[in-house]
mmCIF file of C-alpha atoms in Angstrom:
data_model
loop_
_atom_site.group_PDB
_atom_site.id
_atom_site.type_symbol
_atom_site.label_atom_id
_atom_site.label_comp_id
_atom_site.label_asym_id
_atom_site.label_seq_id
_atom_site.Cartn_x
_atom_site.Cartn_y
_atom_site.Cartn_z
ATOM 1 C CA MET A 1 191.615 69.954 250.450
ATOM 2 C CA GLY A 2 193.980 72.818 251.296
ATOM 3 C CA GLN A 3 196.282 70.552 253.332
ATOM 4 C CA TRP A 4 196.362 68.008 250.500
ATOM 5 C CA ILE A 5 197.415 70.669 247.985
ATOM 6 C CA THR A 6 200.066 71.956 250.391
ATOM 7 C CA LYS A 7 201.555 68.460 250.749
ATOM 8 C CA ILE A 8 201.640 68.007 246.970
ATOM 9 C CA LEU A 9 203.368 71.361 246.497
ATOM 10 C CA ASP A 10 205.863 70.537 249.258
ATOM 11 C CA LYS A 11 206.764 67.292 247.511
ATOM 12 C CA ILE A 12 207.154 69.002 244.142
ATOM 13 C CA GLY A 13 209.298 71.707 245.713
ATOM 14 C CA SER A 14 211.543 69.299 247.636
ATOM 15 C CA PRO A 15 215.141 70.550 247.980
ATOM 16 C CA GLU A 16 217.801 69.289 245.571
ATOM 17 C CA LEU A 17 220.380 67.763 247.906
ATOM 18 C CA ASP A 18 223.604 65.891 247.225
ATOM 19 C CA TRP A 19 222.795 63.900 250.335
ATOM 20 C CA ILE A 20 220.816 63.985 253.534
ATOM 21 C CA GLN A 21 222.408 62.568 256.663
ATOM 22 C CA VAL A 22 219.966 60.941 259.061
ATOM 23 C CA GLU A 23 221.014 60.105 262.603
ATOM 24 C CA ILE A 24 219.119 56.894 263.271
ATOM 25 C CA SER A 25 220.798 56.154 266.593
ATOM 26 C CA THR A 26 222.739 57.880 269.354
ATOM 27 C CA ARG A 27 223.397 54.551 271.080
ATOM 28 C CA CYS A 28 226.782 52.901 270.641
ATOM 29 C CA ASN A 29 228.527 49.652 271.526
ATOM 30 C CA ALA A 30 231.981 51.277 271.482
ATOM 31 C CA ALA A 31 233.678 53.943 273.614
ATOM 32 C CA CYS A 32 236.064 55.770 271.276
ATOM 33 C CA ILE A 33 238.271 58.037 273.361
ATOM 34 C CA TYR A 34 237.672 61.114 271.162
ATOM 35 C CA CYS A 35 233.923 60.797 270.597
ATOM 36 C CA PRO A 36 231.245 62.922 272.327
ATOM 37 C CA GLN A 37 228.740 60.033 272.263
ATOM 38 C CA PRO A 38 229.519 58.745 275.799
ATOM 39 C CA LEU A 39 228.818 62.272 277.106
ATOM 40 C CA LEU A 40 225.346 62.532 275.584
ATOM 41 C CA HIS A 41 222.554 63.014 278.101
ATOM 42 C CA LYS A 42 220.083 60.742 276.311
ATOM 43 C CA LYS A 43 220.889 57.819 274.014
ATOM 44 C CA GLN A 44 218.108 56.581 271.755
ATOM 45 C CA ASN A 45 217.044 55.273 268.340
ATOM 46 C CA MET A 46 215.020 57.127 265.735
ATOM 47 C CA GLY A 47 211.623 55.495 265.296
ATOM 48 C CA PHE A 48 210.598 54.223 261.871
ATOM 49 C CA LYS A 49 207.444 56.355 261.989
ATOM 50 C CA LEU A 50 209.488 59.549 262.305
ATOM 51 C CA PHE A 51 211.930 58.400 259.613
ATOM 52 C CA LYS A 52 209.093 57.798 257.145
ATOM 53 C CA GLN A 53 208.018 61.434 257.447
ATOM 54 C CA LEU A 54 211.160 62.363 255.515
ATOM 55 C CA ILE A 55 210.568 60.054 252.570
ATOM 56 C CA PRO A 56 208.008 62.072 250.542
ATOM 57 C CA TYR A 57 210.394 65.028 250.409
ATOM 58 C CA LEU A 58 213.487 63.241 249.097
ATOM 59 C CA GLY A 59 212.462 63.370 245.439
ATOM 60 C CA TYR A 60 215.554 65.299 244.378
ATOM 61 C CA THR A 61 218.023 63.900 246.915
ATOM 62 C CA ASP A 62 220.693 61.568 245.566
ATOM 63 C CA LEU A 63 221.900 59.817 248.732
ATOM 64 C CA VAL A 64 220.397 59.039 252.141
ATOM 65 C CA TYR A 65 223.219 58.442 254.642
ATOM 66 C CA LEU A 66 222.105 56.821 257.899
ATOM 67 C CA GLN A 67 224.751 58.234 260.183
ATOM 68 C CA GLY A 68 225.042 60.401 263.281
ATOM 69 C CA TRP A 69 226.766 60.247 266.661
ATOM 70 C CA GLY A 70 225.873 56.597 267.324
ATOM 71 C CA GLU A 71 226.119 53.118 265.784
ATOM 72 C CA PRO A 72 223.439 52.720 263.069
ATOM 73 C CA LEU A 73 223.247 48.927 263.372
ATOM 74 C CA LEU A 74 221.893 49.293 266.922
ATOM 75 C CA ASN A 75 218.626 50.555 265.417
ATOM 76 C CA PRO A 76 216.549 47.424 264.630
ATOM 77 C CA ASP A 77 214.610 49.393 261.980
ATOM 78 C CA ILE A 78 217.696 50.061 259.847
ATOM 79 C CA PHE A 79 216.802 47.403 257.282
ATOM 80 C CA ASP A 80 213.268 48.792 256.863
ATOM 81 C CA MET A 81 214.769 52.269 256.516
ATOM 82 C CA ILE A 82 217.129 51.081 253.785
ATOM 83 C CA GLN A 83 214.323 49.228 252.028
ATOM 84 C CA VAL A 84 211.948 52.192 251.931
ATOM 85 C CA CYS A 85 214.698 54.447 250.543
ATOM 86 C CA LYS A 86 215.710 51.924 247.896
ATOM 87 C CA ALA A 87 212.046 51.561 246.885
ATOM 88 C CA ARG A 88 212.119 55.292 246.129
ATOM 89 C CA GLY A 89 215.195 54.894 243.951
ATOM 90 C CA LYS A 90 217.574 56.468 246.473
ATOM 91 C CA ARG A 91 221.168 55.495 247.074
ATOM 92 C CA VAL A 92 221.649 54.496 250.715
ATOM 93 C CA GLY A 93 224.687 54.094 252.934
ATOM 94 C CA PHE A 94 225.947 54.292 256.497
ATOM 95 C CA THR A 95 229.169 54.097 258.495
ATOM 96 C CA THR A 96 229.623 51.496 261.216
ATOM 97 C CA ASN A 97 232.308 50.504 263.695
ATOM 98 C CA GLY A 98 232.119 47.054 262.089
ATOM 99 C CA MET A 99 231.631 45.033 265.248
ATOM 100 C CA LEU A 100 228.026 43.995 264.512
ATOM 101 C CA LEU A 101 228.609 42.802 260.947
ATOM 102 C CA ASN A 102 227.684 39.144 261.415
ATOM 103 C CA ALA A 103 226.644 36.831 258.560
ATOM 104 C CA GLU A 104 222.909 37.526 258.951
ATOM 105 C CA THR A 105 223.364 41.286 258.952
ATOM 106 C CA ILE A 106 225.718 41.169 255.969
ATOM 107 C CA CYS A 107 223.297 39.016 253.972
ATOM 108 C CA ARG A 108 220.462 41.465 254.591
ATOM 109 C CA LEU A 109 222.609 44.441 253.553
ATOM 110 C CA VAL A 110 223.674 42.632 250.380
ATOM 111 C CA ASP A 111 220.129 41.510 249.535
ATOM 112 C CA LEU A 112 218.836 45.063 250.003
ATOM 113 C CA GLU A 113 221.578 46.299 247.633
ATOM 114 C CA THR A 114 222.767 48.815 250.200
ATOM 115 C CA ASP A 115 224.993 51.130 248.176
ATOM 116 C CA ILE A 116 227.707 52.117 250.664
ATOM 117 C CA LEU A 117 229.083 50.512 253.789
ATOM 118 C CA GLY A 118 231.611 52.724 255.530
ATOM 119 C CA VAL A 119 233.774 51.207 258.262
ATOM 120 C CA SER A 120 235.637 53.414 260.746
ATOM 121 C CA LEU A 121 239.332 52.819 261.357
ATOM 122 C CA ALA A 122 241.882 54.586 263.558
ATOM 123 C CA GLY A 123 244.929 52.560 262.644
ATOM 124 C CA THR A 124 245.973 49.544 260.599
ATOM 125 C CA SER A 125 247.372 47.608 263.564
ATOM 126 C CA PRO A 126 245.144 46.208 266.326
ATOM 127 C CA SER A 127 247.150 47.886 269.086
ATOM 128 C CA THR A 128 246.697 51.371 267.611
ATOM 129 C CA HIS A 129 243.119 51.021 266.390
ATOM 130 C CA ASN A 130 241.865 49.359 269.581
ATOM 131 C CA ARG A 131 243.555 51.979 271.778
ATOM 132 C CA ILE A 132 241.765 54.841 270.035
ATOM 133 C CA ARG A 133 238.483 53.138 269.189
ATOM 134 C CA MET A 134 237.991 51.441 272.540
ATOM 135 C CA GLY A 135 235.394 48.690 272.617
ATOM 136 C CA THR A 136 236.206 47.621 269.067
ATOM 137 C CA ASP A 137 238.652 44.981 267.850
ATOM 138 C CA LEU A 138 240.421 45.407 264.519
ATOM 139 C CA VAL A 139 241.036 41.670 264.139
ATOM 140 C CA LYS A 140 237.303 40.980 264.499
ATOM 141 C CA ILE A 141 236.417 43.856 262.145
ATOM 142 C CA ILE A 142 238.777 42.550 259.461
ATOM 143 C CA GLY A 143 237.272 39.073 259.893
ATOM 144 C CA ASN A 144 233.786 40.528 259.446
ATOM 145 C CA LEU A 145 234.834 42.391 256.298
ATOM 146 C CA GLU A 146 236.428 39.266 254.853
ATOM 147 C CA GLN A 147 233.074 37.571 255.437
ATOM 148 C CA LEU A 148 231.406 40.481 253.626
ATOM 149 C CA GLN A 149 233.677 39.811 250.647
ATOM 150 C CA GLN A 150 232.802 36.113 250.664
ATOM 151 C CA ILE A 151 229.045 36.685 250.873
ATOM 152 C CA LYS A 152 229.123 39.263 248.071
ATOM 153 C CA ALA A 153 231.033 36.790 245.916
ATOM 154 C CA GLN A 154 228.607 33.947 246.730
ATOM 155 C CA LYS A 155 225.636 36.119 245.819
ATOM 156 C CA GLY A 156 227.335 37.625 242.770
ATOM 157 C CA SER A 157 226.717 41.125 244.123
ATOM 158 C CA LEU A 158 228.721 44.338 243.983
ATOM 159 C CA TYR A 159 226.761 45.762 246.919
ATOM 160 C CA PRO A 160 227.506 47.280 249.294
ATOM 161 C CA ALA A 161 230.625 49.111 248.134
ATOM 162 C CA LEU A 162 233.095 49.156 251.020
ATOM 163 C CA HIS A 163 234.583 52.478 252.091
ATOM 164 C CA LEU A 164 237.277 52.654 254.765
ATOM 165 C CA ALA A 165 236.992 55.791 256.918
ATOM 166 C CA TYR A 166 240.384 56.475 258.514
ATOM 167 C CA LEU A 167 240.687 59.018 261.328
ATOM 168 C CA MET A 168 244.079 60.721 261.091
ATOM 169 C CA TRP A 169 245.887 61.287 264.384
ATOM 170 C CA ALA A 170 249.480 62.315 264.977
ATOM 171 C CA SER A 171 250.106 58.977 266.711
ATOM 172 C CA ASN A 172 248.532 56.781 263.999
ATOM 173 C CA PHE A 173 249.609 58.722 260.927
ATOM 174 C CA HIS A 174 252.516 56.416 260.115
ATOM 175 C CA GLU A 175 250.112 53.490 259.815
ATOM 176 C CA LEU A 176 248.539 55.065 256.749
ATOM 177 C CA LYS A 177 251.387 53.392 254.851
ATOM 178 C CA GLU A 178 249.458 50.130 255.191
ATOM 179 C CA VAL A 179 245.944 51.378 254.455
ATOM 180 C CA VAL A 180 246.015 50.738 250.690
ATOM 181 C CA ARG A 181 247.222 47.179 251.238
ATOM 182 C CA LEU A 182 244.428 46.625 253.780
ATOM 183 C CA ALA A 183 241.809 48.163 251.475
ATOM 184 C CA LYS A 184 242.916 45.967 248.600
ATOM 185 C CA LYS A 185 242.816 42.863 250.814
ATOM 186 C CA LEU A 186 239.266 43.652 251.937
ATOM 187 C CA GLY A 187 237.933 44.610 248.506
ATOM 188 C CA ALA A 188 237.304 48.251 249.415
ATOM 189 C CA ASP A 189 236.500 50.777 246.685
ATOM 190 C CA GLN A 190 237.411 53.914 248.565
ATOM 191 C CA ILE A 191 239.519 55.237 251.440
ATOM 192 C CA VAL A 192 238.552 58.486 253.137
ATOM 193 C CA CYS A 193 240.905 60.105 255.657
ATOM 194 C CA SER A 194 239.530 62.739 258.002
ATOM 195 C CA ASN A 195 240.807 65.054 260.726
ATOM 196 C CA MET A 196 239.636 65.134 264.324
ATOM 197 C CA THR A 197 237.898 68.503 264.089
ATOM 198 C CA LEU A 198 235.771 68.151 267.221
ATOM 199 C CA ILE A 199 238.198 67.923 270.135
ATOM 200 C CA MET A 200 236.427 67.012 273.354
ATOM 201 C CA LYS A 201 239.434 66.765 275.685
ATOM 202 C CA GLU A 202 242.416 69.067 276.135
ATOM 203 C CA THR A 203 244.703 66.037 276.303
ATOM 204 C CA LEU A 204 243.761 65.154 272.709
ATOM 205 C CA CYS A 205 244.799 68.494 271.184
ATOM 206 C CA GLN A 206 248.262 67.135 270.418
ATOM 207 C CA GLU A 207 246.678 64.348 268.336
ATOM 208 C CA ALA A 208 245.037 66.784 265.896
ATOM 209 C CA VAL A 209 247.407 66.687 262.909
ATOM 210 C CA PHE A 210 246.690 70.299 261.951
ATOM 211 C CA THR A 211 248.152 71.466 265.278
ATOM 212 C CA GLN A 212 251.513 69.800 264.504
ATOM 213 C CA GLN A 213 252.936 72.468 262.213
ATOM 214 C CA GLU A 214 256.506 71.180 262.279
ATOM 215 C CA LYS A 215 255.308 67.763 261.058
ATOM 216 C CA GLN A 216 253.048 69.002 258.282
ATOM 217 C CA PRO A 217 255.582 68.525 255.458
ATOM 218 C CA TYR A 218 255.846 64.873 256.549
ATOM 219 C CA PHE A 219 252.061 64.519 256.759
ATOM 220 C CA ILE A 220 251.548 65.991 253.286
ATOM 221 C CA SER A 221 254.348 63.919 251.768
ATOM 222 C CA LEU A 222 252.961 60.678 253.184
ATOM 223 C CA LEU A 223 249.407 61.473 252.056
ATOM 224 C CA GLU A 224 250.635 62.175 248.527
ATOM 225 C CA ALA A 225 252.589 58.898 248.492
ATOM 226 C CA VAL A 226 249.546 56.932 249.690
ATOM 227 C CA ALA A 227 247.355 58.688 247.098
ATOM 228 C CA GLN A 228 249.792 57.655 244.365
ATOM 229 C CA GLU A 229 249.766 54.060 245.586
ATOM 230 C CA ALA A 230 245.959 54.081 245.684
ATOM 231 C CA ARG A 231 245.773 55.301 242.081
ATOM 232 C CA LYS A 232 247.957 52.393 240.974
ATOM 233 C CA GLU A 233 245.502 50.026 242.662
ATOM 234 C CA ASN A 234 242.499 51.818 241.121
ATOM 235 C CA LEU A 235 241.248 52.916 244.548
ATOM 236 C CA ILE A 236 239.704 56.276 245.336
ATOM 237 C CA PHE A 237 241.727 57.983 248.053
ATOM 238 C CA ALA A 238 240.249 61.160 249.538
ATOM 239 C CA TYR A 239 241.628 63.112 252.454
ATOM 240 C CA LYS A 240 241.172 66.322 254.370
ATOM 241 C CA SER A 241 244.200 68.576 254.349
ATOM 242 C CA PRO A 242 246.276 68.414 257.553
ATOM 243 C CA VAL A 243 246.839 72.169 257.250
ATOM 244 C CA LEU A 244 244.754 74.958 258.731
ATOM 245 C CA GLY A 245 243.862 77.780 256.375
ATOM 246 C CA ASN A 246 242.785 81.310 257.119
ATOM 247 C CA GLU A 247 239.325 81.988 258.450
ATOM 248 C CA SER A 248 236.929 81.663 255.549
ATOM 249 C CA VAL A 249 233.361 80.879 254.564
ATOM 250 C CA HIS A 250 234.350 77.654 252.838
ATOM 251 C CA CYS A 251 232.998 74.909 255.080
ATOM 252 C CA SER A 252 233.840 71.286 254.278
ATOM 253 C CA GLU A 253 230.382 70.095 255.386
ATOM 254 C CA ASN A 254 228.559 70.944 252.115
ATOM 255 C CA ILE A 255 226.200 73.311 253.921
ATOM 256 C CA CYS A 256 224.437 74.539 250.777
ATOM 257 C CA ASN A 257 223.600 71.145 249.306
ATOM 258 C CA ALA A 258 223.078 68.808 252.236
ATOM 259 C CA CYS A 259 221.586 68.705 255.716
ATOM 260 C CA VAL A 260 221.449 66.551 258.832
ATOM 261 C CA VAL A 261 218.423 65.133 260.628
ATOM 262 C CA SER A 262 219.012 64.408 264.313
ATOM 263 C CA VAL A 263 217.699 61.320 266.074
ATOM 264 C CA THR A 264 214.730 63.375 267.314
ATOM 265 C CA GLY A 265 213.982 64.893 263.884
ATOM 266 C CA GLU A 266 215.723 68.268 264.175
ATOM 267 C CA ILE A 267 217.126 69.672 260.911
ATOM 268 C CA SER A 268 220.639 71.142 261.155
ATOM 269 C CA PRO A 269 223.300 72.170 258.646
ATOM 270 C CA CYS A 270 225.799 69.543 259.867
ATOM 271 C CA VAL A 271 226.498 67.026 262.642
ATOM 272 C CA PHE A 272 228.617 69.586 264.508
ATOM 273 C CA THR A 273 225.609 71.901 264.932
ATOM 274 C CA SER A 274 223.198 69.082 265.767
ATOM 275 C CA PRO A 275 221.034 69.479 268.892
ATOM 276 C CA THR A 276 222.250 65.971 269.762
ATOM 277 C CA LEU A 277 225.398 67.665 271.076
ATOM 278 C CA SER A 278 223.451 69.771 273.550
ATOM 279 C CA GLN A 279 222.459 68.461 276.943
ATOM 280 C CA THR A 280 218.778 68.494 277.890
ATOM 281 C CA ASP A 281 216.795 68.716 281.122
ATOM 282 C CA GLY A 282 218.605 71.850 282.249
ATOM 283 C CA GLN A 283 222.073 70.405 281.757
ATOM 284 C CA LYS A 284 224.871 72.555 280.399
ATOM 285 C CA PRO A 285 225.841 72.099 276.726
ATOM 286 C CA LEU A 286 228.821 69.970 275.853
ATOM 287 C CA VAL A 287 232.098 71.826 275.448
ATOM 288 C CA HIS A 288 235.012 71.269 273.098
ATOM 289 C CA ILE A 289 238.489 72.685 272.571
ATOM 290 C CA PHE A 290 239.100 75.210 269.793
ATOM 291 C CA GLN A 291 242.462 76.919 269.350
ATOM 292 C CA ASN A 292 243.420 76.127 272.962
ATOM 293 C CA ARG A 293 240.189 77.547 274.376
ATOM 294 C CA THR A 294 237.125 75.819 275.782
ATOM 295 C CA SER A 295 233.995 76.561 273.797
ATOM 296 C CA PRO A 296 230.373 75.355 274.142
ATOM 297 C CA CYS A 297 228.784 73.281 271.383
ATOM 298 C CA TYR A 298 226.046 75.590 270.095
ATOM 299 C CA PRO A 299 223.078 73.571 268.815
ATOM 300 C CA LEU A 300 221.268 74.827 265.744
ATOM 301 C CA SER A 301 217.915 73.588 264.453
ATOM 302 C CA PHE A 302 215.717 75.119 261.776
ATOM 303 C CA GLY A 303 212.743 72.860 262.410
ATOM 304 C CA ASN A 304 211.602 69.323 263.166
ATOM 305 C CA ILE A 305 210.377 66.838 260.544
ATOM 306 C CA GLY A 306 207.812 65.591 263.022
ATOM 307 C CA GLN A 307 206.117 68.993 262.862
ATOM 308 C CA GLU A 308 206.949 70.411 259.415
ATOM 309 C CA SER A 309 207.930 69.080 256.014
ATOM 310 C CA LEU A 310 211.573 69.059 254.973
ATOM 311 C CA THR A 311 210.666 71.389 252.104
ATOM 312 C CA ARG A 312 209.250 74.048 254.415
ATOM 313 C CA ILE A 313 212.187 73.814 256.804
ATOM 314 C CA TRP A 314 214.742 74.052 253.973
ATOM 315 C CA ASN A 315 213.031 77.122 252.535
ATOM 316 C CA LYS A 316 212.678 79.041 255.797
ATOM 317 C CA LYS A 317 214.097 82.550 255.629
ATOM 318 C CA GLU A 318 216.528 81.995 258.504
ATOM 319 C CA TYR A 319 217.842 78.752 256.959
ATOM 320 C CA ARG A 320 218.269 80.396 253.552
ATOM 321 C CA GLN A 321 220.117 83.236 255.255
ATOM 322 C CA PHE A 322 222.433 80.773 256.999
ATOM 323 C CA ARG A 323 223.233 78.945 253.746
ATOM 324 C CA LYS A 324 223.811 82.248 251.982
ATOM 325 C CA PHE A 325 226.827 82.818 254.238
ATOM 326 C CA TYR A 326 228.426 79.638 252.824
ATOM 327 C CA ASP A 327 227.343 80.090 249.198
ATOM 328 C CA ILE A 328 230.593 80.777 247.328
ATOM 329 C CA ALA A 329 228.716 82.136 244.299
ATOM 330 C CA MET A 330 226.891 84.653 246.498
ATOM 331 C CA THR A 331 229.808 85.712 248.718
ATOM 332 C CA LYS A 332 231.841 86.781 245.689
ATOM 333 C CA PHE A 333 229.500 89.724 245.250
ATOM 334 C CA VAL A 334 228.772 90.615 248.872
ATOM 335 C CA MET A 335 230.272 94.012 249.700
ATOM 336 C CA ASP A 336 229.312 93.884 253.382
ATOM 337 C CA PRO A 337 230.113 90.363 254.669
ATOM 338 C CA GLN A 338 227.830 88.816 257.278
ATOM 339 C CA PRO A 339 229.251 87.831 260.670
ATOM 340 C CA VAL A 340 230.221 84.190 261.099
ATOM 341 C CA PRO A 341 227.249 82.237 262.499
ATOM 342 C CA LYS A 342 227.619 81.639 266.229
ATOM 343 C CA SER A 343 227.466 77.870 265.810
ATOM 344 C CA CYS A 344 230.427 77.993 263.416
ATOM 345 C CA MET A 345 232.743 80.418 265.175
ATOM 346 C CA SER A 346 234.626 77.680 267.009
ATOM 347 C CA CYS A 347 234.648 74.993 264.321
ATOM 348 C CA TYR A 348 237.826 73.804 262.630
ATOM 349 C CA ASN A 349 235.872 72.745 259.529
ATOM 350 C CA SER A 350 235.522 76.397 258.556
ATOM 351 C CA ILE A 351 239.277 76.977 258.507
ATOM 352 C CA MET A 352 240.603 73.736 257.066
ATOM 353 C CA ALA A 353 242.576 74.098 253.856
ATOM 354 C CA GLY A 354 240.224 71.759 251.979
ATOM 355 C CA SER A 355 239.655 68.222 250.713
ATOM 356 C CA ILE A 356 241.688 66.324 248.137
ATOM 357 C CA GLY A 357 240.528 63.374 246.060
ATOM 358 C CA GLY A 358 237.103 61.741 245.799
ATOM 359 C CA LEU A 359 233.986 62.283 247.868
ATOM 360 C CA ARG A 360 232.694 60.132 250.710
ATOM 361 C CA ALA A 361 229.651 59.196 248.680
#
């Protein structure tokens, strides 16, 4: 009786989240040259049984985003996961590399009324995109997205809304000039441009646009021009600033109103603190480059959904204390600031100048 009452209270007291990001796979069919996924010690899918343990505690969550450090379509349970979320009235989306979007998969996503389909790009020409996102083929991806358009039209459906997720590099920045044209051609609703904030190799530091200070006026000017073009085409165009700010407590990962569930069920504030990025079985943690120094990826978990409810994990004292550091309303009145959490000390997301335009979701 006591356990039953506890479960009911946990459901009633579920956290109010803008979104919850669920890593349903750490497997991938690509080998992007900047991604930590190939370095992961163990690559696996989240089981449907574990996923379902989240569902009762999503009463006040707007969006369930099935995304982590792998390719979501490699999890055969993805359609059941979407269906169970939609049955609860949740909006559902995920980001894919686009290579597995065949007719059957597209039809199932359309029939399930999947809300958002994000597709990752690293250029608008095949030579650039394929060089950065190795193992993918932009020509094939565009063909798949044209098929998505056709199937949506045949079924008279607006779902899923297509979002193009463009990774900004110094060497592909000029190709942003073509991204609105491509989005319009493919029937996309939104374009989101992001920085490479997790730098896994020293040789890639020069590709991070925020390290190219002499080029930043050009970067900003081009982004503003593309934003203006997008507005004329009635497209949402959102981008992360290519400029580093001063150290601050303003993290772009929406720490106070969202969380991430790793493929094994661990709850973390964001994908950059996910235990997925730590090696297991006695291996050393992954390392990345921050301000020309090598730094370990510090995993951070406040609990596992296989052992505790999301409500209890969210309301733990240590998790509340962590979020308090990033709560702008609270920090205004804090006379004695807390030290930056260890997991965030070497993260570019905490010192980016901010986001401009619409939201991913």
